[in-house]
PDB file of C-alpha atoms in Angstrom:
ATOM      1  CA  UNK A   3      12.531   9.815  16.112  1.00 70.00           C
ATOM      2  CA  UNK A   4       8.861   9.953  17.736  1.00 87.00           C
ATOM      3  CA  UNK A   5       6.444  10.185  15.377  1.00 96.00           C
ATOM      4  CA  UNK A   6       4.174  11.404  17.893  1.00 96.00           C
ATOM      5  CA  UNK A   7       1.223   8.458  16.684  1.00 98.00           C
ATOM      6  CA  UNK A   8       0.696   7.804  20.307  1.00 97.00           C
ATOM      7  CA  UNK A   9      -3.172   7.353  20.046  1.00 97.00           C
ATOM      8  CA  UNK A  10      -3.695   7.910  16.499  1.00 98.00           C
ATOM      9  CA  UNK A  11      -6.064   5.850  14.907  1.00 98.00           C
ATOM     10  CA  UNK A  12      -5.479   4.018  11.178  1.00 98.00           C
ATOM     11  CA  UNK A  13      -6.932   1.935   8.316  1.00 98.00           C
ATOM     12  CA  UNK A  14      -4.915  -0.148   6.693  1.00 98.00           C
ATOM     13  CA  UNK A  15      -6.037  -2.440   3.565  1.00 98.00           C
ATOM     14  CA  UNK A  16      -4.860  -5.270   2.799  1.00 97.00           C
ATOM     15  CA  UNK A  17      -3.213  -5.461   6.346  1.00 97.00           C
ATOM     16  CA  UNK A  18      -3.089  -8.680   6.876  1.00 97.00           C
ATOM     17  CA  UNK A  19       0.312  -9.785   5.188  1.00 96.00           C
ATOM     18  CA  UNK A  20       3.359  -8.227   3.418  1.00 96.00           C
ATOM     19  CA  UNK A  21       3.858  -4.671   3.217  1.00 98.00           C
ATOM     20  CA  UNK A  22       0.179  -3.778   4.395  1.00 98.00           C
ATOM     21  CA  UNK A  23       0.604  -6.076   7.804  1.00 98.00           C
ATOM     22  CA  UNK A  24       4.167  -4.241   7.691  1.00 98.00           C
ATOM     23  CA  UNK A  25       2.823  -0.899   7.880  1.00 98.00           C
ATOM     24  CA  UNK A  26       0.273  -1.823  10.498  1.00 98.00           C
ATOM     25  CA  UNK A  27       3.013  -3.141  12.595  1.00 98.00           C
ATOM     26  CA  UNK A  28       5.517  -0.349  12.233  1.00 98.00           C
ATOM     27  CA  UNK A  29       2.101   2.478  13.554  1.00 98.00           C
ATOM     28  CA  UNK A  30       1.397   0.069  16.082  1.00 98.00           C
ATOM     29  CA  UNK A  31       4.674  -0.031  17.648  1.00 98.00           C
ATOM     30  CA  UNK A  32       4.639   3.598  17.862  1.00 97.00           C
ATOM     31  CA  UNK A  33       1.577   3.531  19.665  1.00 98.00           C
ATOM     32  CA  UNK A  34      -0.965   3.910  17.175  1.00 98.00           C
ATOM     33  CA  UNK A  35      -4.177   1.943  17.157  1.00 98.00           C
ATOM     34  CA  UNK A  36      -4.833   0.361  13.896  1.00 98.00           C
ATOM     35  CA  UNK A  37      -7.202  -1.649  11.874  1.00 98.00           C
ATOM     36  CA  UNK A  38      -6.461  -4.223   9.328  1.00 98.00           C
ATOM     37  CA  UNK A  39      -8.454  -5.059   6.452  1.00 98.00           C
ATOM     38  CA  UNK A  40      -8.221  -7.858   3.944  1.00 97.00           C
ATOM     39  CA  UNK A  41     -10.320 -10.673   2.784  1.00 95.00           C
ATOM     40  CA  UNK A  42      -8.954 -13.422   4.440  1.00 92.00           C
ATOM     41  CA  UNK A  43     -10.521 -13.548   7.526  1.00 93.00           C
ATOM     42  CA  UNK A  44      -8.095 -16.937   8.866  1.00 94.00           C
ATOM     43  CA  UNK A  45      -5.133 -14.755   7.841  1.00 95.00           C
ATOM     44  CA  UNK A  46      -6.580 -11.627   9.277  1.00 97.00           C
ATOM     45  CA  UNK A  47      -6.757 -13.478  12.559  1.00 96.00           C
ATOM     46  CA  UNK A  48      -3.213 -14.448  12.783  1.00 97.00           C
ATOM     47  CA  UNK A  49      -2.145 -10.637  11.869  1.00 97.00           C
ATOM     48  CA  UNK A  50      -4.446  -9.192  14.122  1.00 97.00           C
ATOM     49  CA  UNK A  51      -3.089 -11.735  17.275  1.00 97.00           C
ATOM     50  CA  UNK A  52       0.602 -10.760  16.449  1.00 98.00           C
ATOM     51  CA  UNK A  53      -0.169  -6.423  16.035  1.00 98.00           C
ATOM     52  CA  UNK A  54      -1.673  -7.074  19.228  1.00 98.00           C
ATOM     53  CA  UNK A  55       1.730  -7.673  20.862  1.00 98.00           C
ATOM     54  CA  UNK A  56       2.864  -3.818  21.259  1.00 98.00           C
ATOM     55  CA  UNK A  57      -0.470  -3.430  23.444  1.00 98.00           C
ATOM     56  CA  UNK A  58      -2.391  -0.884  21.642  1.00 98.00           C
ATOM     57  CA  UNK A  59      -6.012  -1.736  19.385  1.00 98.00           C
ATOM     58  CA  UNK A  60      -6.148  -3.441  16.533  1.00 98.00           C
ATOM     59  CA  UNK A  61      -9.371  -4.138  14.870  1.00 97.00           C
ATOM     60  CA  UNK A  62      -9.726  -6.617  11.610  1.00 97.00           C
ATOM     61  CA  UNK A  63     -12.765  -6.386   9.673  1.00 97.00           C
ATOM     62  CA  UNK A  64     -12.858  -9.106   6.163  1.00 97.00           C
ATOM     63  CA  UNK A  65     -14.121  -7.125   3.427  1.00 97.00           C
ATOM     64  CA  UNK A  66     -13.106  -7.333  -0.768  1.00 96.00           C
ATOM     65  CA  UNK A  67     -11.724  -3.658  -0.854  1.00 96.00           C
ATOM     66  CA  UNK A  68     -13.405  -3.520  -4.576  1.00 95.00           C
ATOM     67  CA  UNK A  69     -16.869  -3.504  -3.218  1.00 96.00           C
ATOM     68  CA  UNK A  70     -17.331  -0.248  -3.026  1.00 97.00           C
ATOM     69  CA  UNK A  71     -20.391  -0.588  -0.280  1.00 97.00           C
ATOM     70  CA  UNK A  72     -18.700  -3.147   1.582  1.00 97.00           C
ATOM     71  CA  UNK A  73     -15.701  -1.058   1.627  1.00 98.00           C
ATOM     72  CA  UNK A  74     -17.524   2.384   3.113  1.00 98.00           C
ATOM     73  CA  UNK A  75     -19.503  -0.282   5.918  1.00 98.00           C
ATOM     74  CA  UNK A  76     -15.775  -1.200   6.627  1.00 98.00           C
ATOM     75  CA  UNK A  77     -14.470   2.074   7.424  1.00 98.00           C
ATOM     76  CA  UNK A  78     -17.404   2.902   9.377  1.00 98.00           C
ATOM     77  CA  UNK A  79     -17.350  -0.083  11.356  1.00 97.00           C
ATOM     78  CA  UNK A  80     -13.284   0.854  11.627  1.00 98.00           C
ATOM     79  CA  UNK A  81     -13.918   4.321  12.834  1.00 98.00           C
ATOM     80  CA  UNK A  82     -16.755   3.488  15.588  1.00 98.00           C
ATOM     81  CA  UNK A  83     -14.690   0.385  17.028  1.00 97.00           C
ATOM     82  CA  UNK A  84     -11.401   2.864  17.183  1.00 98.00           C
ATOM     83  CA  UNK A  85     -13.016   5.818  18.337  1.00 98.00           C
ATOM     84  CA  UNK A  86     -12.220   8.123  14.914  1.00 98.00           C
ATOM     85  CA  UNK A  87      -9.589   7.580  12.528  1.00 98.00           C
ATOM     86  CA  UNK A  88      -6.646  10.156  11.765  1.00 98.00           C
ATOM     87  CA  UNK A  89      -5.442   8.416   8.377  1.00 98.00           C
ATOM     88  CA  UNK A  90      -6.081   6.006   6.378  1.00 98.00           C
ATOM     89  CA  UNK A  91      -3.598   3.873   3.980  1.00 98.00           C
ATOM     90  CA  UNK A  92      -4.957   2.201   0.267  1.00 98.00           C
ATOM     91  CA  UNK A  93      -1.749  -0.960   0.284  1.00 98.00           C
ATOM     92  CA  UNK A  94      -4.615  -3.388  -1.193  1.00 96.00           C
ATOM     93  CA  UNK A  95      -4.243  -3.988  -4.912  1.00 96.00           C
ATOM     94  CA  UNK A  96      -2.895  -6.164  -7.658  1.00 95.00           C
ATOM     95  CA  UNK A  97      -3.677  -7.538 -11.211  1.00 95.00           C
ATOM     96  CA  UNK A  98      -6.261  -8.829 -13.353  1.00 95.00           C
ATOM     97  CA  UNK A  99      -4.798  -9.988 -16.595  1.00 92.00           C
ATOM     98  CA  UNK A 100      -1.685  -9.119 -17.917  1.00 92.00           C
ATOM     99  CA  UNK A 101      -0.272  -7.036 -21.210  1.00 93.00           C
ATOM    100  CA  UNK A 102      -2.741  -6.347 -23.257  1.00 94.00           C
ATOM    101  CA  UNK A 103      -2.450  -8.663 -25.803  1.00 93.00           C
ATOM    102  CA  UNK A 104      -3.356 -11.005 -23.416  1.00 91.00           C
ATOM    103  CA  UNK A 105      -5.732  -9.022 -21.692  1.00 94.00           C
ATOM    104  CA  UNK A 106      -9.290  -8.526 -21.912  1.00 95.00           C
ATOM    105  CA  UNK A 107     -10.730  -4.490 -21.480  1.00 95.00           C
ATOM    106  CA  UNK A 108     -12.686  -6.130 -18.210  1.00 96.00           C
ATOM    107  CA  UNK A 109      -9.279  -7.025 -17.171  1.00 97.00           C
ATOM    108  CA  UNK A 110      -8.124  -3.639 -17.367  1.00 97.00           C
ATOM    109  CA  UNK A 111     -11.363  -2.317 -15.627  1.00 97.00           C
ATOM    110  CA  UNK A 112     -10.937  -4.964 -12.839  1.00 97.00           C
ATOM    111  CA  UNK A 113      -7.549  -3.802 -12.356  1.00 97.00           C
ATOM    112  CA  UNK A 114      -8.022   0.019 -12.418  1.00 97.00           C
ATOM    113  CA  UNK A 115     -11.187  -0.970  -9.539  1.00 97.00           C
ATOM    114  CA  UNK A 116      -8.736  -2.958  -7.203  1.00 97.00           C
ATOM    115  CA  UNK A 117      -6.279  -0.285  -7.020  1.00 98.00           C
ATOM    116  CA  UNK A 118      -7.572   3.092  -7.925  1.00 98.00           C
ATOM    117  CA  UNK A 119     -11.001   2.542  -7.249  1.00 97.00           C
ATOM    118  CA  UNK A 120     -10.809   1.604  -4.047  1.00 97.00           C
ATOM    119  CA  UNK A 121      -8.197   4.171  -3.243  1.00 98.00           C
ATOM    120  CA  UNK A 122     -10.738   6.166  -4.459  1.00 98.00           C
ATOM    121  CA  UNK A 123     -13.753   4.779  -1.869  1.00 98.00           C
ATOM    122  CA  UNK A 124     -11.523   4.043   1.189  1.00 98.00           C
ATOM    123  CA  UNK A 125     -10.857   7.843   0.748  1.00 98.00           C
ATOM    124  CA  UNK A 126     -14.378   9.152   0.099  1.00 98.00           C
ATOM    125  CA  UNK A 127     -15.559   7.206   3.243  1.00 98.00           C
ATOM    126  CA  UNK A 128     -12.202   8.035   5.475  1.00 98.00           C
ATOM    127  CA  UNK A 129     -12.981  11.817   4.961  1.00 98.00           C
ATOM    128  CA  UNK A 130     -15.683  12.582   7.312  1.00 98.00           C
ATOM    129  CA  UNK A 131     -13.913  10.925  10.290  1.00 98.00           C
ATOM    130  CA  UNK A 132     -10.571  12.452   9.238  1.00 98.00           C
ATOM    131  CA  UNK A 133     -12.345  15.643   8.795  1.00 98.00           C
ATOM    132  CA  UNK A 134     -14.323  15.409  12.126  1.00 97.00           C
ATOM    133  CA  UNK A 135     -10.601  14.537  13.586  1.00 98.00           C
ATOM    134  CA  UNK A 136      -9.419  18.055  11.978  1.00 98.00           C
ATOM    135  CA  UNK A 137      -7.423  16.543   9.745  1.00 98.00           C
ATOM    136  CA  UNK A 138      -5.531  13.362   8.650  1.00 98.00           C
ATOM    137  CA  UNK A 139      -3.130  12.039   6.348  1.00 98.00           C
ATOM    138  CA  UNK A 140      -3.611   8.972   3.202  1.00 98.00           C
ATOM    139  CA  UNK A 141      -1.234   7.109   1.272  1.00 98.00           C
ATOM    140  CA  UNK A 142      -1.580   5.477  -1.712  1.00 98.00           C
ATOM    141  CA  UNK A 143       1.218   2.363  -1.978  1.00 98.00           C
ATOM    142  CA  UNK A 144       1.495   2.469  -5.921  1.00 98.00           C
ATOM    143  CA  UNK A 145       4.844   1.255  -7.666  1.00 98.00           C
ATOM    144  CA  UNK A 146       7.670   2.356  -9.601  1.00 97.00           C
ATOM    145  CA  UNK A 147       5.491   0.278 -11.979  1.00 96.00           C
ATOM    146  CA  UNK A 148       3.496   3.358 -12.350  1.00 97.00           C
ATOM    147  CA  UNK A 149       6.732   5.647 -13.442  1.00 96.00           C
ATOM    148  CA  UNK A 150       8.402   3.400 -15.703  1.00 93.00           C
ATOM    149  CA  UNK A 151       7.281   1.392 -18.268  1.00 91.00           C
ATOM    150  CA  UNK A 152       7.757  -2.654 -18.018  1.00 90.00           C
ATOM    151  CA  UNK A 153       5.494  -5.158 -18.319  1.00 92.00           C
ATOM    152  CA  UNK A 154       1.713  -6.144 -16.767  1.00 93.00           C
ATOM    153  CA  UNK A 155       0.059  -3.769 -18.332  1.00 96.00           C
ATOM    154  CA  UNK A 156      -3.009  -3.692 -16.561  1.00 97.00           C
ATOM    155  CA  UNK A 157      -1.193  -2.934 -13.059  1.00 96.00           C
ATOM    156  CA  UNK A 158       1.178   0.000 -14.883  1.00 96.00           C
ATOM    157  CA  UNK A 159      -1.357   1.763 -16.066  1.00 97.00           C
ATOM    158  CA  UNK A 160      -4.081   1.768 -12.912  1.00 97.00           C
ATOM    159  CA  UNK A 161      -0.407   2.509 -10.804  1.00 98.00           C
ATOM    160  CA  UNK A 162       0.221   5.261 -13.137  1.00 98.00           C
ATOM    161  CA  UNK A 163      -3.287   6.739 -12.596  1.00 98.00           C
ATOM    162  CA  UNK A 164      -3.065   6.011  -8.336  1.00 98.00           C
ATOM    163  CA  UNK A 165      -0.339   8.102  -8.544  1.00 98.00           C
ATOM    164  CA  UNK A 166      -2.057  11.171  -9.989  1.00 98.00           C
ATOM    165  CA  UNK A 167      -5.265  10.229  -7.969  1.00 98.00           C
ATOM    166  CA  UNK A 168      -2.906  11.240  -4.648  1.00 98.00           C
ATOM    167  CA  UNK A 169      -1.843  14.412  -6.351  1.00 98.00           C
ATOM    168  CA  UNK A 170      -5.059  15.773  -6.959  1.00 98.00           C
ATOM    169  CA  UNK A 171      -6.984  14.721  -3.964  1.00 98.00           C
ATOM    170  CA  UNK A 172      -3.830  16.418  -1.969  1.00 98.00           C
ATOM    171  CA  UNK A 173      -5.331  19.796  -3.695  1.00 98.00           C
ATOM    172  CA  UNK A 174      -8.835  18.852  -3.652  1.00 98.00           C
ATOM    173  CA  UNK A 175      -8.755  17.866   0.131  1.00 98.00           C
ATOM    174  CA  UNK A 176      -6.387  20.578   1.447  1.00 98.00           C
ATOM    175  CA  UNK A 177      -8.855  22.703   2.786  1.00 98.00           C
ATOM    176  CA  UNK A 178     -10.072  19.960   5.003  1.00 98.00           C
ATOM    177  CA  UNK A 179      -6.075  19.392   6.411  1.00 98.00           C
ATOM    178  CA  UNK A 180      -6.170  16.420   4.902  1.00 98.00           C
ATOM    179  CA  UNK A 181      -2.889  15.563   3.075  1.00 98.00           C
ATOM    180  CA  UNK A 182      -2.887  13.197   0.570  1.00 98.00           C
ATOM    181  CA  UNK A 183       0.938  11.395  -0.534  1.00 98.00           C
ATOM    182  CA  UNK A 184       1.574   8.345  -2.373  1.00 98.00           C
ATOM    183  CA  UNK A 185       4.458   5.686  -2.046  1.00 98.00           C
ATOM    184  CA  UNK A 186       5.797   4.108  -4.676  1.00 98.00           C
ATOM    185  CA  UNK A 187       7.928   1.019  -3.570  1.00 98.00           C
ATOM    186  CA  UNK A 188      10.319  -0.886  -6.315  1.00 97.00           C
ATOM    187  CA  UNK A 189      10.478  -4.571  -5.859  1.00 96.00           C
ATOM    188  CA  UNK A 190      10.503  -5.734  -2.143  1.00 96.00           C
ATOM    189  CA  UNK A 191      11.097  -8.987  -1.040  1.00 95.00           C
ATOM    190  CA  UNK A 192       9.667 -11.057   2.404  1.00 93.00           C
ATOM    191  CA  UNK A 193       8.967 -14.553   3.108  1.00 91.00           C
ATOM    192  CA  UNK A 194       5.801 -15.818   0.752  1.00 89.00           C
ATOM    193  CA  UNK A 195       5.552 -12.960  -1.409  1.00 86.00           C
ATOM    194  CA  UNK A 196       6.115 -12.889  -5.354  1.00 90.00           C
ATOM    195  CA  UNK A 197      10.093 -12.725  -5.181  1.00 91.00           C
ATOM    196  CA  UNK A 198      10.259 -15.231  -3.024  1.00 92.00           C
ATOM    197  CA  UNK A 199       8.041 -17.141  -5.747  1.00 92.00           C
ATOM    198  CA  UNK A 200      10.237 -16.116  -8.592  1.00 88.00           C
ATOM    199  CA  UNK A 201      13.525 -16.898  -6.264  1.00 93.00           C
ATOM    200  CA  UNK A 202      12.538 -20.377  -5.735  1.00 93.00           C
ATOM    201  CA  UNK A 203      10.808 -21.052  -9.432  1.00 91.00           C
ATOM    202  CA  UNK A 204      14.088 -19.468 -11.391  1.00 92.00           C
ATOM    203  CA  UNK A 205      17.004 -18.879  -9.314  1.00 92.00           C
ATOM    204  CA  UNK A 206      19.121 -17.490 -12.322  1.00 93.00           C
ATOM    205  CA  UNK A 207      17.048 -14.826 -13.434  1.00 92.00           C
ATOM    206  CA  UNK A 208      16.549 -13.651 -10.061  1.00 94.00           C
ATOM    207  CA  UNK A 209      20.235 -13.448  -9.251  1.00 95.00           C
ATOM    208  CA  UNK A 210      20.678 -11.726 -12.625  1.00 94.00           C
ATOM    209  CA  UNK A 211      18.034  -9.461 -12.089  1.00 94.00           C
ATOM    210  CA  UNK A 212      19.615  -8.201  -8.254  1.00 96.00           C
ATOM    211  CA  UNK A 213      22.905  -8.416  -9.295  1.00 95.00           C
ATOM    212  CA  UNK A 214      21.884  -5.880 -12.883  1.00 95.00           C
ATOM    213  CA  UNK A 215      19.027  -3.442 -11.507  1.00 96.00           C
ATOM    214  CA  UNK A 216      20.004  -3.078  -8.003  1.00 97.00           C
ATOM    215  CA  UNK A 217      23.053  -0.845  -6.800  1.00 96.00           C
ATOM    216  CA  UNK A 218      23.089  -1.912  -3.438  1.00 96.00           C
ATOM    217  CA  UNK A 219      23.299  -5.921  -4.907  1.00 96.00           C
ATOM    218  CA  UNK A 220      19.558  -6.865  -3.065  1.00 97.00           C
ATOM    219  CA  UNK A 221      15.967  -6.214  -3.047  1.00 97.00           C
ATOM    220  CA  UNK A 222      13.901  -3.739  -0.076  1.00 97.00           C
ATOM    221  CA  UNK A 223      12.770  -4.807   2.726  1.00 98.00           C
ATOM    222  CA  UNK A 224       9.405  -4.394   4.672  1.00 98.00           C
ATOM    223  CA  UNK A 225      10.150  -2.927   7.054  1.00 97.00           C
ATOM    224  CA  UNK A 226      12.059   0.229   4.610  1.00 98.00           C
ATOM    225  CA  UNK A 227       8.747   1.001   3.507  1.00 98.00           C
ATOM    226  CA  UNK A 228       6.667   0.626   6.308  1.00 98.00           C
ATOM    227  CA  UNK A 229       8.805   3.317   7.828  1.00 98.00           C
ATOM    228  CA  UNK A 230       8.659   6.018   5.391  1.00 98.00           C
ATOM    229  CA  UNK A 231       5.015   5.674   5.341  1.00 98.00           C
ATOM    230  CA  UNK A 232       4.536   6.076   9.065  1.00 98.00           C
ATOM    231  CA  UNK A 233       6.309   8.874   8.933  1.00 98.00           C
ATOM    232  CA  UNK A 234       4.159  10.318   5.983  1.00 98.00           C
ATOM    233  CA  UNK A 235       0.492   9.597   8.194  1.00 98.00           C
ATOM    234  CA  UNK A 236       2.474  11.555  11.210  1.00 98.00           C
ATOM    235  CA  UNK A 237       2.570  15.347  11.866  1.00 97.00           C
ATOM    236  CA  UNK A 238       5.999  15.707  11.279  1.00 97.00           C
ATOM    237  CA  UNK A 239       4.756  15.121   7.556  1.00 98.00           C
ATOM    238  CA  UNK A 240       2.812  18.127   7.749  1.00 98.00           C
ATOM    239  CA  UNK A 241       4.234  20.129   4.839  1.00 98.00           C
ATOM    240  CA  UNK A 242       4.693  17.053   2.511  1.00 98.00           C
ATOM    241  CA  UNK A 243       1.242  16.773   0.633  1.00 98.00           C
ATOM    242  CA  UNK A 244       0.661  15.254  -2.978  1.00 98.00           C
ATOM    243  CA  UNK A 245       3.811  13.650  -3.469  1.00 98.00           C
ATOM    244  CA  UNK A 246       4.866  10.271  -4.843  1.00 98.00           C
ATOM    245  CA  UNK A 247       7.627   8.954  -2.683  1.00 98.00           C
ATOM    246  CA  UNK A 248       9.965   6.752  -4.380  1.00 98.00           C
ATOM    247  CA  UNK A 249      11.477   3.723  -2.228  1.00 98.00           C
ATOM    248  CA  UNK A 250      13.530   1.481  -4.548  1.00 97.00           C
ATOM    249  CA  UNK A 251      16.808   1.288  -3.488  1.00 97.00           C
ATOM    250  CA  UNK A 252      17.719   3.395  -6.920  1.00 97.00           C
ATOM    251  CA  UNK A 253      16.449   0.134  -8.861  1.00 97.00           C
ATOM    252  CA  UNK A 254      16.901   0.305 -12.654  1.00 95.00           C
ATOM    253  CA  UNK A 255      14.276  -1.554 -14.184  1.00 94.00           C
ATOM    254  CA  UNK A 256      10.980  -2.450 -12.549  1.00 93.00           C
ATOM    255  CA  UNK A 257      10.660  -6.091 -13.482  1.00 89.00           C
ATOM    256  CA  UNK A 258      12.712  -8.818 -14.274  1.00 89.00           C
ATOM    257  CA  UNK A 259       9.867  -9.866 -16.902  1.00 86.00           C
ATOM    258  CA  UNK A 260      10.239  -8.807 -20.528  1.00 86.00           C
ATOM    259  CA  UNK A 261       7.728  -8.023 -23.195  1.00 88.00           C
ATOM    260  CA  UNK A 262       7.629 -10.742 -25.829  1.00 80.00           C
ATOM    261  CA  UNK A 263       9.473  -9.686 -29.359  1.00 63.00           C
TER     262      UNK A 263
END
């Protein structure tokens, strides 16, 4: 199917590696120009030289996507080097301490900033392009995390909350055609990333944990989320608008870790 993203024109944070650089890849071969964004600027590099092979823009700009000023420079810098921008995706995020006995409340705060907050300000500051564009589309990549209870507290709860943030922004922004949809991957495994970790550090568990939570017997791929979220940015999208789009394969529990008893 064409997606019809000839020409569009994308943010994507933390683009430079995993699902972000994933998505990136997937607009740009479609035809979409894109830029990256992600701290590393080394890393951002190497992902920008690659997204360059399907000959359309690609811009990389280094920023820490919880800097809320740095972040808003970032979009504007994206926007005048691309011409506009027609969407805009929030993939950067993670954790900052753990469960909360374990946790400090900073941690929590720190966490909640990383992934809501700067959902929040990659949003605010993507508006008046997408706006002056007549329209757009965001996605929030949350996690099934955010649905189901398991454990890293921190993370569950600020997913939880990223989830609703896309729900209400789809009403708040609506009369500015500006749809609003959030993705919500279950655990997805590539080359470097934490799966790959945990395969390596404790082989066991991890073939327990595929063979017990997974009906199809193996984790996602990339590339099966980068495509439903391409599809969400484009207009053939246009009637799907504050939802949270599971992509899990029909997992059963969202981590392999356990809460200590």
């Amino acid at each position: 199917m064409d997606l019809g993203l000839h020409g569009r024109r994308f943010v994507v944070t933390g683009g430079s590696r995993g699902i972000g650089k994933a998505i990136a890849d997937t607009l740009a071969s479609e035809g979409a120009d894109v830029a990256i964004f992600a701290r590393g600027p080394d890393q951002l590099d190497r992902a920008r030289a690659d997204l360059e092979r399907h000959g359309t823009r690609i811009v990389d700009v280094a920023v820490d996507v919880s800097d809320v000023q740095a972040l808003a420079q970032a979009v504007s810098e994206a926007a005048k080097r691309l011409g506009g921008l027609d969407g805009a995706v929030a993939n950067a995020g993670g954790t900052i301490g753990g469960n909360l006995l374990e946790s400090a409340p900073e941690d929590f705060a720190a966490t909640y900033q990383l992934n809501v907050g700067h959902a929040v300000s990659l949003t605010q500051a993507a508006v008046p392009h997408l706006s002056s564009a007549g329209g757009g589309s965001v996605v929030f990549i949350a996690s099934i995390t955010g649905l189901r209870p398991a454990p890293r507290t921190t993370y569950a709860a600020a997913k939880a909350a990223e989830i609703h943030l896309a729900a209400v922004l789809a009403q708040e922004l609506a009369h500015l055609r500006i749809r609003v949809n959030a993705v919500s991957p279950g655990s997805i495994f590539f080359p470097g990333g934490s799966w790959d970790r945990f395969q390596q550090d404790d082989p066991e568990a991890f073939t327990n944990f595929v063979h017990t939570e997974f009906p199809f017997g193996r984790l996602g791929t990339l590339e099966e989320v980068a495509a439903p979220v391409a599809f969400l940015l484009s207009d053939r999208a246009s009637w799907i608008t504050g939802a949270n789009v599971v992509i899990d394969g029909g997992q059963g529990k969202p981590s392999a870790r356990r809460f200590t008893t």
